[in-house]
Short mmCIF file of C-alpha atoms in Angstrom, two decimals:
data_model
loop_
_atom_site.label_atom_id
_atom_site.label_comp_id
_atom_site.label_asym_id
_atom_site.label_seq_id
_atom_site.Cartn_x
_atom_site.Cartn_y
_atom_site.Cartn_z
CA UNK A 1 -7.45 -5.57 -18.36
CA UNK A 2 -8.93 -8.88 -17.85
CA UNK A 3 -6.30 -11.80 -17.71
CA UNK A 4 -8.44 -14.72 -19.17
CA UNK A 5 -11.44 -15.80 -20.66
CA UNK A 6 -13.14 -17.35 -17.12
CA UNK A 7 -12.41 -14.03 -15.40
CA UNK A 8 -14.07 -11.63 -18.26
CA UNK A 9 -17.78 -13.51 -17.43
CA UNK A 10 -18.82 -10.93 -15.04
CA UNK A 11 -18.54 -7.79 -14.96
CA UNK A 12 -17.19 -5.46 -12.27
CA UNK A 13 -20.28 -4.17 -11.79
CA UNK A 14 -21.95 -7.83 -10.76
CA UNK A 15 -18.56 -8.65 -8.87
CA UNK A 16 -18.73 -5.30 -6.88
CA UNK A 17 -22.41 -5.73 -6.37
CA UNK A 18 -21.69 -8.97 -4.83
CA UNK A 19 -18.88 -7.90 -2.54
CA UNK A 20 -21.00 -5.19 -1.40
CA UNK A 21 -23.72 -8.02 -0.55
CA UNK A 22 -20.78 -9.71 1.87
CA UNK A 23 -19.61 -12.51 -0.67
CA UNK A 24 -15.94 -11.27 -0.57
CA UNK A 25 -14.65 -14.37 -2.83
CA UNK A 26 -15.99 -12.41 -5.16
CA UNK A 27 -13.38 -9.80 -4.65
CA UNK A 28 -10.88 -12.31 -6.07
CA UNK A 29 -12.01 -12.15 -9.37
CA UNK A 30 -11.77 -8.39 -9.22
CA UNK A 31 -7.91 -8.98 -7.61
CA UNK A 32 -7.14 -11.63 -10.41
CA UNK A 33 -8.33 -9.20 -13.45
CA UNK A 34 -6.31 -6.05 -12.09
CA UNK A 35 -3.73 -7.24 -10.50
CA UNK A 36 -1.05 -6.90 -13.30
CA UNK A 37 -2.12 -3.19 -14.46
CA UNK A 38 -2.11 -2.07 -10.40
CA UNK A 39 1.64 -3.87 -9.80
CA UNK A 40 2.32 -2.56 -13.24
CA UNK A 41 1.96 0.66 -12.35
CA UNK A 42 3.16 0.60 -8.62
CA UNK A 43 6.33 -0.66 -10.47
CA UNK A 44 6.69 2.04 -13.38
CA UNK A 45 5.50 4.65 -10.88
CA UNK A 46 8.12 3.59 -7.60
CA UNK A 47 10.89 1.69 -9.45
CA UNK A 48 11.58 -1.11 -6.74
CA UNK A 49 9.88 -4.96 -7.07
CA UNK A 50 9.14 -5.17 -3.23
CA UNK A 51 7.62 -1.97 -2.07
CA UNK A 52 5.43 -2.09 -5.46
CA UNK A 53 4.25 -5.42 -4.61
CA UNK A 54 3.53 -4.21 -1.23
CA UNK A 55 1.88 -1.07 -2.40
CA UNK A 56 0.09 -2.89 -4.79
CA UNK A 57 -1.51 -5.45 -2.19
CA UNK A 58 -2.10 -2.04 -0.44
CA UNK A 59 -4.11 -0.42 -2.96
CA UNK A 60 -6.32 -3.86 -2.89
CA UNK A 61 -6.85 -4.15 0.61
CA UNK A 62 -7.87 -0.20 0.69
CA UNK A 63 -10.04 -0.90 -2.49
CA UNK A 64 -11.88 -3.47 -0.78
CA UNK A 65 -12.32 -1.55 2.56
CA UNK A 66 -13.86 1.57 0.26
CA UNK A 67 -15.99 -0.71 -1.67
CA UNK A 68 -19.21 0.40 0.29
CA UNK A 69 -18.55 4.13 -0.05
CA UNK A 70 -17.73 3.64 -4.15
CA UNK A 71 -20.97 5.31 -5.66
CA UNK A 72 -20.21 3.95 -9.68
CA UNK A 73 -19.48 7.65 -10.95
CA UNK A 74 -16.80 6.79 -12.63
CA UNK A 75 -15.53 3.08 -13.54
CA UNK A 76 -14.32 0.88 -11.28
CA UNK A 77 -10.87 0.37 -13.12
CA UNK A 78 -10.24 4.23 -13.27
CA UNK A 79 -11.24 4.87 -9.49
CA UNK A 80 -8.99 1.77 -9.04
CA UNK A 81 -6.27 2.88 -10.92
CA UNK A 82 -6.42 6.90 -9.24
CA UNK A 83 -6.33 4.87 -5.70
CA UNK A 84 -3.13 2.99 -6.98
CA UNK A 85 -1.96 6.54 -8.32
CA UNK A 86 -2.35 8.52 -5.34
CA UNK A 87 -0.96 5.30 -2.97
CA UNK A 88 2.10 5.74 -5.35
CA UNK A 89 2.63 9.10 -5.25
CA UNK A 90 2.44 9.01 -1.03
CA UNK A 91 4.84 6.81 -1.12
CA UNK A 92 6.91 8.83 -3.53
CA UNK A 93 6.79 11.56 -1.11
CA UNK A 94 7.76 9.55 1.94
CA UNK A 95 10.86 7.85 0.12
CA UNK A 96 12.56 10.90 -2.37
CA UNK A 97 15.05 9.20 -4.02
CA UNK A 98 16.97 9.47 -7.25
CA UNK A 99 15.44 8.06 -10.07
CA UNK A 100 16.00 4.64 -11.11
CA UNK A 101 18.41 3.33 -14.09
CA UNK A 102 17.09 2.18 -17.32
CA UNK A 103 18.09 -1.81 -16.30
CA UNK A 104 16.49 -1.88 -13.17
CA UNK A 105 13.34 -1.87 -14.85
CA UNK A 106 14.47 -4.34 -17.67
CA UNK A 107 15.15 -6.57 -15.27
CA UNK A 108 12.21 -6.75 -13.70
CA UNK A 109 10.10 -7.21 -17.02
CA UNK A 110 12.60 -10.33 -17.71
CA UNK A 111 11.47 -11.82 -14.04
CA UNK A 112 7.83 -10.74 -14.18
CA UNK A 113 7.21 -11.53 -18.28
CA UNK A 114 8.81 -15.23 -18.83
CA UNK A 115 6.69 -15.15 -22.67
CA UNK A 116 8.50 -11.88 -24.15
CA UNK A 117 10.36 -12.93 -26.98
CA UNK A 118 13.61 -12.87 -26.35
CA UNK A 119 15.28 -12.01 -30.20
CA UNK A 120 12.37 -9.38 -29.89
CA UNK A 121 14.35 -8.44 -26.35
CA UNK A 122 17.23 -8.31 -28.03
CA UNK A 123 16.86 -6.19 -30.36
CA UNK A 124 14.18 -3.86 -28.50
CA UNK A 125 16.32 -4.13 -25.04
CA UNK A 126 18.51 -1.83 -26.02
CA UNK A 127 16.05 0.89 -27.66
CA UNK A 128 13.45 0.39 -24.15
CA UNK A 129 16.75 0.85 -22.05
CA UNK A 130 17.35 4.28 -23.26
CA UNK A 131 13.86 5.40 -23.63
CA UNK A 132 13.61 4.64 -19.65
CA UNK A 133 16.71 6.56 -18.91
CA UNK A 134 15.22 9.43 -20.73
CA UNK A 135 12.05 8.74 -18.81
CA UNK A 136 13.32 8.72 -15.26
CA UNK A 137 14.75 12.31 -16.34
CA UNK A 138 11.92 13.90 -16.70
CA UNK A 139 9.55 15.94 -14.19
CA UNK A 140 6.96 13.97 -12.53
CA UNK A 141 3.70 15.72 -14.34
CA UNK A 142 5.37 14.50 -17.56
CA UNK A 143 6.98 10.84 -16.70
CA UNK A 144 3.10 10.52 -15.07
CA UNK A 145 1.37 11.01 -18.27
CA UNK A 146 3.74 8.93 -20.07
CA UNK A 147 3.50 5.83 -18.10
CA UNK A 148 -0.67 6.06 -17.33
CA UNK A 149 -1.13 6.44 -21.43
CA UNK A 150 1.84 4.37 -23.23
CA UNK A 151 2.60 1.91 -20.28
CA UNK A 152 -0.91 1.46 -18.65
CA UNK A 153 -2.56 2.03 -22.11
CA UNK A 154 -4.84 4.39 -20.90
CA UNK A 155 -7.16 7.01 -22.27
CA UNK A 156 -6.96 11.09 -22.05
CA UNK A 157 -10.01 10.86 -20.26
CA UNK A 158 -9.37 8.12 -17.52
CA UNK A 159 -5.65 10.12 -17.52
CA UNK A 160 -7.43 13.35 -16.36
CA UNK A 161 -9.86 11.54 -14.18
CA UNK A 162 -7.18 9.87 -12.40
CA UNK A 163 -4.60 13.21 -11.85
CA UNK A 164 -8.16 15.62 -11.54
CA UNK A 165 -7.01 17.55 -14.30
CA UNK A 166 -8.93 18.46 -17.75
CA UNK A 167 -8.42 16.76 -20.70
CA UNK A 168 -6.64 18.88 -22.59
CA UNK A 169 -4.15 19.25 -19.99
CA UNK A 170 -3.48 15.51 -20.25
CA UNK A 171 -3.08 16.41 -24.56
CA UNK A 172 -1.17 19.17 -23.71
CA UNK A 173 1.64 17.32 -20.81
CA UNK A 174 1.39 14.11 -23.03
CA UNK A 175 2.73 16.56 -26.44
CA UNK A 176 5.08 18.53 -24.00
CA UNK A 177 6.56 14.56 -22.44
CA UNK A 178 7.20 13.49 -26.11
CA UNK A 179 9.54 16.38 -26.91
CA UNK A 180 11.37 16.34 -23.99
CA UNK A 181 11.91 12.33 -24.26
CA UNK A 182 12.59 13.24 -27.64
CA UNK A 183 15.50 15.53 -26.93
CA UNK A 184 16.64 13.40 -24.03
CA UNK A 185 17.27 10.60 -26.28
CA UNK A 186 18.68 13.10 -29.20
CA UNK A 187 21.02 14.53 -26.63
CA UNK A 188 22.09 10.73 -25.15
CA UNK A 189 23.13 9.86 -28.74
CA UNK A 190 20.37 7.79 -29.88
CA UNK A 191 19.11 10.02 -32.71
CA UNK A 192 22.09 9.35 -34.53
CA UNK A 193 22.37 5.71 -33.32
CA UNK A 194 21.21 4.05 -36.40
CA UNK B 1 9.53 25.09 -44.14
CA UNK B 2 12.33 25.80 -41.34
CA UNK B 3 13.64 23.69 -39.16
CA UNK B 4 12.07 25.09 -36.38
CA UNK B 5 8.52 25.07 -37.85
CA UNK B 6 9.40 21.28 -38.80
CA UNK B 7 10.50 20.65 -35.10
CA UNK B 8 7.05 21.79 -33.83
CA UNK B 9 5.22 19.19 -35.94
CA UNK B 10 7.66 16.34 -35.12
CA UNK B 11 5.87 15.04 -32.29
CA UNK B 12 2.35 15.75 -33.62
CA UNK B 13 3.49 13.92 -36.81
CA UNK B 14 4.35 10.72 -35.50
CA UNK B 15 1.41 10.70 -33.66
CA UNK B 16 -0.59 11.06 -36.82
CA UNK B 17 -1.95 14.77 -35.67
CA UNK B 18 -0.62 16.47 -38.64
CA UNK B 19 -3.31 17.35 -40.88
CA UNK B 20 -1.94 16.14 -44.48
CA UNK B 21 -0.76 19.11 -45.89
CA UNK B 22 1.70 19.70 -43.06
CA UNK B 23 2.74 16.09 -43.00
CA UNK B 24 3.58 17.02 -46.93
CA UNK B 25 5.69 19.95 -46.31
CA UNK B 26 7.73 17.81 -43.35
CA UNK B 27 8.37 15.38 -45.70
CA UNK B 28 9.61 17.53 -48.47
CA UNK B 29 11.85 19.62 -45.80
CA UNK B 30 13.41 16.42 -44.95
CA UNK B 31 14.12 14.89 -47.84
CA UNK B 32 16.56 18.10 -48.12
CA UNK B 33 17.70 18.03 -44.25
CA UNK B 34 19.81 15.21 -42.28
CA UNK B 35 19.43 16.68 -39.14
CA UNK B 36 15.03 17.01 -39.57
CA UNK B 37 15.26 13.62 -40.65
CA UNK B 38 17.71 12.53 -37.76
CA UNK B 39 14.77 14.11 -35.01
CA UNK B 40 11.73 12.46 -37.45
CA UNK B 41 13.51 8.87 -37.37
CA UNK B 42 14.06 9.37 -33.40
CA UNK B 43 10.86 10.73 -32.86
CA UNK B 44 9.41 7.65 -34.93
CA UNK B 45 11.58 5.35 -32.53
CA UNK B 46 10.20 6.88 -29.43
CA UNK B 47 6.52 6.02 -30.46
CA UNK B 48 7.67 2.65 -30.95
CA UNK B 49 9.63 2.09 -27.95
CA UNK B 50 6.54 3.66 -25.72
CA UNK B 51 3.78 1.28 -28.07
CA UNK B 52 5.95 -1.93 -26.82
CA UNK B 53 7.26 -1.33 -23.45
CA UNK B 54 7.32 -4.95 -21.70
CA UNK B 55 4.36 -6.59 -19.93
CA UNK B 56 4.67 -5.89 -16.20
CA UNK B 57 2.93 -8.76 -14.66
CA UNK B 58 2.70 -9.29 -11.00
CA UNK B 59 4.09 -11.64 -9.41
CA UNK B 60 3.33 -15.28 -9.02
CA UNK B 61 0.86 -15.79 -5.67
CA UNK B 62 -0.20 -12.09 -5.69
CA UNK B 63 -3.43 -12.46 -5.80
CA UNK B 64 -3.92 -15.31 -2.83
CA UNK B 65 -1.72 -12.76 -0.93
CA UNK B 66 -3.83 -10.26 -1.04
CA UNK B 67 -7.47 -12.18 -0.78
CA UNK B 68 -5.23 -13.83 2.72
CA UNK B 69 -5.40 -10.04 4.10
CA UNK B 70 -8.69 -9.64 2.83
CA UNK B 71 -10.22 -12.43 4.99
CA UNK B 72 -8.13 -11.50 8.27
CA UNK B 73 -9.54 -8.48 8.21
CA UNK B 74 -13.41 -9.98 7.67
CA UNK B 75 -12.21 -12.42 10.54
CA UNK B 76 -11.22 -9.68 12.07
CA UNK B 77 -14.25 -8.41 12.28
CA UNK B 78 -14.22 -5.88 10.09
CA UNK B 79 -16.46 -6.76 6.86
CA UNK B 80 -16.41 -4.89 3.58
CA UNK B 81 -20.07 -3.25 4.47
CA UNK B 82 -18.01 -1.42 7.68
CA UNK B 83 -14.93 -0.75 6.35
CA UNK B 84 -16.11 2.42 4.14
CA UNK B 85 -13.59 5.99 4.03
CA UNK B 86 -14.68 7.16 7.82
CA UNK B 87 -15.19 3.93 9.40
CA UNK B 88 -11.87 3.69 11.46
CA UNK B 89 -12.71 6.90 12.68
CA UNK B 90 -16.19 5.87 13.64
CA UNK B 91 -15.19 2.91 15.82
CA UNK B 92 -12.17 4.88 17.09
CA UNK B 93 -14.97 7.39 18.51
CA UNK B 94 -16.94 4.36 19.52
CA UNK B 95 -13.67 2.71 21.45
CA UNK B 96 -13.43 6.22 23.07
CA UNK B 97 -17.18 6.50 23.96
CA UNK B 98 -16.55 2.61 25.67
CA UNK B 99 -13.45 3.43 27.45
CA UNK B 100 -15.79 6.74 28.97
CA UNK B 101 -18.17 4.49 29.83
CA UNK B 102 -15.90 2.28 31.94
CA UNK B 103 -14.30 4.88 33.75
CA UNK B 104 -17.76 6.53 34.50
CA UNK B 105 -18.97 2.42 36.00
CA UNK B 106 -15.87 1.89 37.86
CA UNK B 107 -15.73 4.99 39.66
CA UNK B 108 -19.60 4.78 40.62
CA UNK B 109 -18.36 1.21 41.72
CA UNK B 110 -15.58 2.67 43.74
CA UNK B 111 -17.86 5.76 45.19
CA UNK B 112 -20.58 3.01 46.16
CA UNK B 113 -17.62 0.84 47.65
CA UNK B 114 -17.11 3.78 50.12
CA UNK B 115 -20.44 5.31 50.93
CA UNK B 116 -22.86 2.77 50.87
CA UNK B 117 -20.98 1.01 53.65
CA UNK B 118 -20.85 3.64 55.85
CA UNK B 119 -24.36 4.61 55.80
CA UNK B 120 -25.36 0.78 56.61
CA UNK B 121 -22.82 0.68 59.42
CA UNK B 122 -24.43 3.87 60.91
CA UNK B 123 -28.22 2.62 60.23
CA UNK B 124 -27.20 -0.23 62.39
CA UNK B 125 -25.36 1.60 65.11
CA UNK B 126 -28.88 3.45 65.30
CA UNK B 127 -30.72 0.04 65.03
CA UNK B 128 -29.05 -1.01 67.77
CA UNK B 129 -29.46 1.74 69.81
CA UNK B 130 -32.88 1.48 69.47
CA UNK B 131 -33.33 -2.00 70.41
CA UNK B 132 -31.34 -1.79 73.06
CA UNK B 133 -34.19 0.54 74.45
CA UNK B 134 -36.59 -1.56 74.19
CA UNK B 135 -34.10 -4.83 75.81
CA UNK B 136 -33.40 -6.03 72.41
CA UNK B 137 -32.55 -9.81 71.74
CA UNK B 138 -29.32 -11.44 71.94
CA UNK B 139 -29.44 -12.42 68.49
CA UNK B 140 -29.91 -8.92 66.94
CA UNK B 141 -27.12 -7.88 69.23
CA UNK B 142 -25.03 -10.92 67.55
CA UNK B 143 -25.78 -9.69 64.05
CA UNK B 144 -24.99 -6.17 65.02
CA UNK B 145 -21.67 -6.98 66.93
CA UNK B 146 -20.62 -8.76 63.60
CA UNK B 147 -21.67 -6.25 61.73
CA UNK B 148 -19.72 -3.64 63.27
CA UNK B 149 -16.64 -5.68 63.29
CA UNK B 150 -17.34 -5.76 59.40
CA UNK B 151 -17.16 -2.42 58.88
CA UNK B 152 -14.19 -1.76 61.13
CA UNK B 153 -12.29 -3.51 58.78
CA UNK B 154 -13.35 -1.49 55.93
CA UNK B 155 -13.41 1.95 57.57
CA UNK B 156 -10.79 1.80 60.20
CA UNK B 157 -10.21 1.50 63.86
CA UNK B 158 -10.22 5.45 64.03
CA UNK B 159 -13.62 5.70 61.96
CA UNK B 160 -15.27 3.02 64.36
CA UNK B 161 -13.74 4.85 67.40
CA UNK B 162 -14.81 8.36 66.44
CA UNK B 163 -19.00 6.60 66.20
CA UNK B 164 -18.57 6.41 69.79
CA UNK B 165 -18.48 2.54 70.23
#
């Protein structure tokens, strides 16, 4: 998910090719074009600004240190993005907590996203508010799929490369997520909101 | 249809994985039924609200943050080409194997310390008693004399007294 024009020039490939060679500024590029998916999803996957900042910088750092032993099977972004997954879900383990409400999250897209529209805010705040409450309800295998394919934009296959699972268990989660959300927010009220 | 058939293709529908003749017969059940067309407008909400969750960027500095860890740790001494899954145990095992090694060098130091004295001090005692045969010179007598009182003060009155002095 490259961030601008400059950045998209080289490829990962060249950049980790050159960071294996010892010219680590090169890792900055790499840091520059994923940072925002890799925070994103510390953030949707842990709930708390700080510790997904620091988990994020983590996932770098531990990126960079495994750079030698990273043999190009699959791409760099979804090796990336199953590191930043399984640092996540450690850190899940180590600090069980209850789930996070629906503005937590709204608050931090409103510090981290100053160009969202804000009459789109308005009138989508409400709607992403409940859909997150609904979210943070569900079981983990669901909420997972949910945020690596709608959030991170994701596909099946990078999904089920990243959780080691087959494809169609991704399909099948992914179907089984959208129910449940849906009855979440039919049993909150929303389905007979508007 | 029944509500419960149209329920099962809610989710698939508003996904566009209906083939067309089932998205036909959900749309003529809920023309006729409030509460299908309740879950089909929620449903259709959902996909929406998932499609345009807000940007999560990070935050400002982020990157320079984590390229400032980066280069610590290559100032550290620890660049990318070493720092591979396995590599903190390999220099753990070679901090181990050093640590070995220094025990093993000071305690030959500290056996040599001991031993290597003693056997001078009693090559000279013989020395000594050898020249002393043969009327010896003052001089080697000097050195030997000195010598001793050396090694007294490393081994001990009681050592030097037990040689017979």
């Amino acid at each position: 998910m490259p961030r601008s024009a400059k950045t998209e020039t080289v490829d990962d490939d060249e950049l980790i090719a050159r960071v294996r060679a010892g010219e680590t500024r090169f890792f900055a590029q790499l840091v520059t074009r994923y940072a925002d998916p890799v925070f994103a999803m510390s953030l949707r996957l842990i709930g708390d600004r700080a510790e997904a900042e620091d988990v994020a910088q983590e996932v770098f750092l531990r990126v960079h240190r495994a750079l030698p032993a990273f043999k190009g099977e699959a791409k760099f972004s979804t090796w990336l993005y199953r590191i930043t997954w399984n640092m996540c879900a450690d850190w899940r383990r180590k600090n069980r907590r209850p789930g996070r409400t629906s503005s937590s999250l709204e608050t931090e897209a409103d510090q981290s996203d100053g160009r969202v529209n804000l009459e789109k805010k308005v009138i989508d705040g409400e709607e992403q508010a409940f859909v997150q409450q609904a979210l943070d309800g569900l079981d983990d295998i669901y909420r997972s799929v949910v945020i690596l394919h709608y959030y991170q934009k994701l596909s099946y296959e990078q999904i089920a490369s990243i959780l080691e699972v087959p494809v169609k268990t991704v399909e099948t989660r992914l179907y089984r997520a959208r129910r449940q959300l849906r009855l979440r927010l039919e049993k909150i009220g929303q389905g007979g909101r508007r | 249809m029944r509500h419960a058939q149209v329920d099962s293709l809610i989710d698939r529908l508003v996904v566009g994985a209906c083939s067309p003749a089932e998205a036909r017969a959900v749309a003529s059940h809920a023309i006729g039924c409030a509460r299908c067309t309740v879950r089909i407008a929620t449903a259709r909400r959902l996909s929406t609200a998932l499609g345009s969750a807000p940007v999560l960027r990070a935050p400002p500095g982020f990157a320079a943050k984590v390229m400032n860890q980066v280069y610590r740790q290559a100032l550290a001494g620890q660049p990318a080409a070493e720092e591979a899954p396995g590599a903190r145990r390999r220099s753990l095992s070679t901090m181990y194997r050093r640590v070995a090694f220094s025990f093993m060098v000071t305690a030959f130091v500290l056996m040599a310390s001991l031993v290597i004295p003693r056997a001078a001090y009693t090559s000279l005692i013989a020395a000594r008693g050898a020249d002393a045969g043969v009327g010896g010179s003052t001089a080697v007598q000097g050195v030997l004399q000195s010598a001793d009182k050396a090694v007294r003060g490393i081994l001990g009155e009681q050592q030097v007294g037990g040689n017979g002095e």
